[in-house]
Coordinates of C-alpha atoms in Angstrom, one line a residue:
X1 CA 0.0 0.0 0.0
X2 CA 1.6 3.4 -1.1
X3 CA 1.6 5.9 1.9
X4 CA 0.6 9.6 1.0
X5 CA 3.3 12.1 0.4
X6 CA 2.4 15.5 1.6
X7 CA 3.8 18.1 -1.2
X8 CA 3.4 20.9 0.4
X9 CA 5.6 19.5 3.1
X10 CA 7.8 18.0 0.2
X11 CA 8.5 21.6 -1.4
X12 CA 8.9 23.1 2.0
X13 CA 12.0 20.2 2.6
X14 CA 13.5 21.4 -0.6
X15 CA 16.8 24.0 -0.2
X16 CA 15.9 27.2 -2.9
X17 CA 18.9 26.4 -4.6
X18 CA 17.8 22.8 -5.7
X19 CA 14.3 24.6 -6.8
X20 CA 16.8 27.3 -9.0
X21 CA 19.0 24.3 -10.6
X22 CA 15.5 22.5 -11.5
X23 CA 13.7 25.9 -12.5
X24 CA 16.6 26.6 -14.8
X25 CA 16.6 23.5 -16.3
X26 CA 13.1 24.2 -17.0
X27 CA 10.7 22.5 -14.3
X28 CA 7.4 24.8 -13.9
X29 CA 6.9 23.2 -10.7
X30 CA 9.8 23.9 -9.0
X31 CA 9.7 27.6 -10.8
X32 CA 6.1 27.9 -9.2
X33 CA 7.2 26.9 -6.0
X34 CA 10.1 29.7 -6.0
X35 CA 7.7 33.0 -6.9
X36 CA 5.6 31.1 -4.2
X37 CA 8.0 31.5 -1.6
X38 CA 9.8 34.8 -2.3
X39 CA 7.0 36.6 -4.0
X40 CA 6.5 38.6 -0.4
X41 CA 10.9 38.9 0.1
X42 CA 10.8 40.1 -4.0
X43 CA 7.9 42.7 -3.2
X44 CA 9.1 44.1 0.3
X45 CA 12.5 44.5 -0.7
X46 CA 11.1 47.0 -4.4
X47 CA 9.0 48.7 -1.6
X48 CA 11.8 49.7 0.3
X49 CA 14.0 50.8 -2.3
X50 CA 11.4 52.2 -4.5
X51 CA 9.4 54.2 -1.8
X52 CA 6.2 53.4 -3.4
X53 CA 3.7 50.8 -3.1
X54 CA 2.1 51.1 -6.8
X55 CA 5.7 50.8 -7.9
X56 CA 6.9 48.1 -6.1
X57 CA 3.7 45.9 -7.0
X58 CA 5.0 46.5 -10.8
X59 CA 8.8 45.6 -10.3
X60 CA 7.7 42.3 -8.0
X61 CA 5.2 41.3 -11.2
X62 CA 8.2 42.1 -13.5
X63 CA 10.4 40.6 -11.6
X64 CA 8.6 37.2 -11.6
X65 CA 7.9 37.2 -15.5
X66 CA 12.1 38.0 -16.0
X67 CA 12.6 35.4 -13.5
X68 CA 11.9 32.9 -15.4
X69 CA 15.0 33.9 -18.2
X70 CA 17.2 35.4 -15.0
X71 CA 16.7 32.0 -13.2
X72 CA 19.3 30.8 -15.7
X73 CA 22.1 32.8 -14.6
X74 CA 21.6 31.4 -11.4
X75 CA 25.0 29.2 -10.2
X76 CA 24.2 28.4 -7.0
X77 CA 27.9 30.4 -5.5
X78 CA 25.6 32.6 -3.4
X79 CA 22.8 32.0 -1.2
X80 CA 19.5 31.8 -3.9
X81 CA 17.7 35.6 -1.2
X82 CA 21.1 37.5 -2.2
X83 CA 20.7 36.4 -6.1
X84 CA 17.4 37.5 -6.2
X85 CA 18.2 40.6 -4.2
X86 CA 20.4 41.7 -6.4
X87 CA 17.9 40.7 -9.6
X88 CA 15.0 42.6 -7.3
X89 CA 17.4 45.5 -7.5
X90 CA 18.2 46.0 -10.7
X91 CA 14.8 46.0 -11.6
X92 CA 14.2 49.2 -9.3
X93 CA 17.1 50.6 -10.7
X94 CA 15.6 50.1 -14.7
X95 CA 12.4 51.5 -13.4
X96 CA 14.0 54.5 -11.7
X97 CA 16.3 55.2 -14.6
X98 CA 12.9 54.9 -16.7
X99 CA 11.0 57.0 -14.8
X100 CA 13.4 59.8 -15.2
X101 CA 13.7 59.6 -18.4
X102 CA 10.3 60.2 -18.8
X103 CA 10.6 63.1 -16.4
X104 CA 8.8 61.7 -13.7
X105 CA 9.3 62.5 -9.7
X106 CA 9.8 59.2 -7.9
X107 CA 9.5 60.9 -4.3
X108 CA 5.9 63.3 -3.7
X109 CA 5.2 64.4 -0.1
X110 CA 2.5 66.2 0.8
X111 CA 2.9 69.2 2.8
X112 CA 2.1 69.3 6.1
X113 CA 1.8 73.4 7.3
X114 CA 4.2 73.6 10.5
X115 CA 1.4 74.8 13.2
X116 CA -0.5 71.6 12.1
X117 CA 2.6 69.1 12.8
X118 CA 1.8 66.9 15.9
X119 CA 5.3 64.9 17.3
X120 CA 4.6 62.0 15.2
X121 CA 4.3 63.8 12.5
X122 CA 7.5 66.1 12.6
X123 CA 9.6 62.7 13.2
X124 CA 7.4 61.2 10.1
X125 CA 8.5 64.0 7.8
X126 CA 12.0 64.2 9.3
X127 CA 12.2 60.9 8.4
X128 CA 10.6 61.1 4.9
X129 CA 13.2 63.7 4.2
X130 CA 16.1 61.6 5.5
X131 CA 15.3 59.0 3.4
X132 CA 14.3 61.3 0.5
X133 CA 18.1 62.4 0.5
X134 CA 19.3 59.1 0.7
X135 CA 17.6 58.2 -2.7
X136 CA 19.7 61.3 -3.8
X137 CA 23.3 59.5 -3.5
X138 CA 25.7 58.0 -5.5
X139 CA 24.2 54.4 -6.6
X140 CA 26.9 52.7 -4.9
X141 CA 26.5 55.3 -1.4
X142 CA 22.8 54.7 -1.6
X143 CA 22.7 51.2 -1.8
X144 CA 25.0 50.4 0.6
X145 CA 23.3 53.0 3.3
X146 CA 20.0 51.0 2.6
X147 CA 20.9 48.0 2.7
X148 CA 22.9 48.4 6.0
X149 CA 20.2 50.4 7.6
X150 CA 16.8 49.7 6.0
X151 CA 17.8 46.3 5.5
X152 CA 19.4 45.9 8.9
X153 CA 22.4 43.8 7.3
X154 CA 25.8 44.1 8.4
X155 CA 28.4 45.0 6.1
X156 CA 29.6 41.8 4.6
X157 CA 26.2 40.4 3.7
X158 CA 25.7 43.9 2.0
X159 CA 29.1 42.9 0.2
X160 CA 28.1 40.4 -1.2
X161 CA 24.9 41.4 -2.8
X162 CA 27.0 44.3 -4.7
X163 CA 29.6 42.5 -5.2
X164 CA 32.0 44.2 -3.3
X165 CA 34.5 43.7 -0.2
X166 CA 33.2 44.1 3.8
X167 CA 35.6 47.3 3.6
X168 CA 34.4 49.1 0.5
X169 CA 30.6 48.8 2.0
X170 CA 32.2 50.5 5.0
X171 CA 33.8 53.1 2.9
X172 CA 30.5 53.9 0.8
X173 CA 28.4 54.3 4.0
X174 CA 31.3 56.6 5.1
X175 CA 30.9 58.7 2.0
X176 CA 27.2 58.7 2.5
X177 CA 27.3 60.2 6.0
X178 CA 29.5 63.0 4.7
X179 CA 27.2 63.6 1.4
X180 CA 24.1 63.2 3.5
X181 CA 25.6 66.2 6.4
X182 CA 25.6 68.7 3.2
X183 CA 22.0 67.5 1.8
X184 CA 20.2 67.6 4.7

């Protein structure tokens, strides 16, 4: 008598960079099983470095459709979350660079008159406009400030999703700092 296998408890047992090998060599199901999993990581981390909802619902939908072409390039030498982080960024990146292209403001805040501000608001706009100026760095400054901060990684895990040394993330979020004293 053939006992019952439980695939959802199957899939679950199955490391992300087994599904990526199989989704690259063209198995739907593991492919399927992928978007399933990270659709939520893919999503969250556009939102953050987008600063928009609508926005990041588009980049997470684009990046599952180029996911299936990108899963290719997939080698399995880094964790399968810092591949696709670095996939998810790009795509914010293309959508950013089209957006101002077409002359587009990525960042609108609504003003708030001072004499209206209550204490969560003033730290809500000081905060808006913190992170408004760190959009305005260098790529390089920007992404590492985010992904330390935002992202709450240290500096070698933000190495290796741009491909760069523990030290030169260090350096960038140094550079930041001093870019960030004269925009703000």
């Amino acid at each position: 008598m053939p006992a019952f296998v439980d695939q959802s408890a199957l899939s679950a047992a199955v490391p992300d960079a087994s599904l990526a090998l199989l989704a690259a060599g063209g198995d739907r199901a593991a492919f399927g099983e992928l978007v399933e999993r990270h659709y939520d990581y893919i999503f969250r981390i556009a939102c953050k470095w987008s600063g928009k909802r609508s926005d990041a619902e588009d980049i997470a939908q684009d990046v599952c459709i180029k996911l299936a072409i990108a899963i290719k390039s997939f080698d399995g030498r880094s964790a399968f979350t810092s591949w696709l982080y670095r996939v998810v960024l790009n795509a914010v990146r293309d959508m950013q660079r089209a957006q101002s292209r077409r002359g587009r403001h990525i960042d609108r805040y609504a003003e708030v008159a001072p004499d209206e501000e209550l204490p969560e608001q003033e730290d809500a706009t000081a905060m808006k406009e913190i992170w408004a100026a760190v959009r305005q760095l260098p790529d390089q400054q920007r992404d590492a400030v985010l992904l330390v901060y935002a992202e709450d990684m240290s500096h070698a895990q933000a190495g290796e999703i741009m491909g760069c040394k523990e030290t030169t993330v260090s350096w960038h979020i140094h550079e930041a700092k001093k870019t960030l004293r004269g925009l703000l």
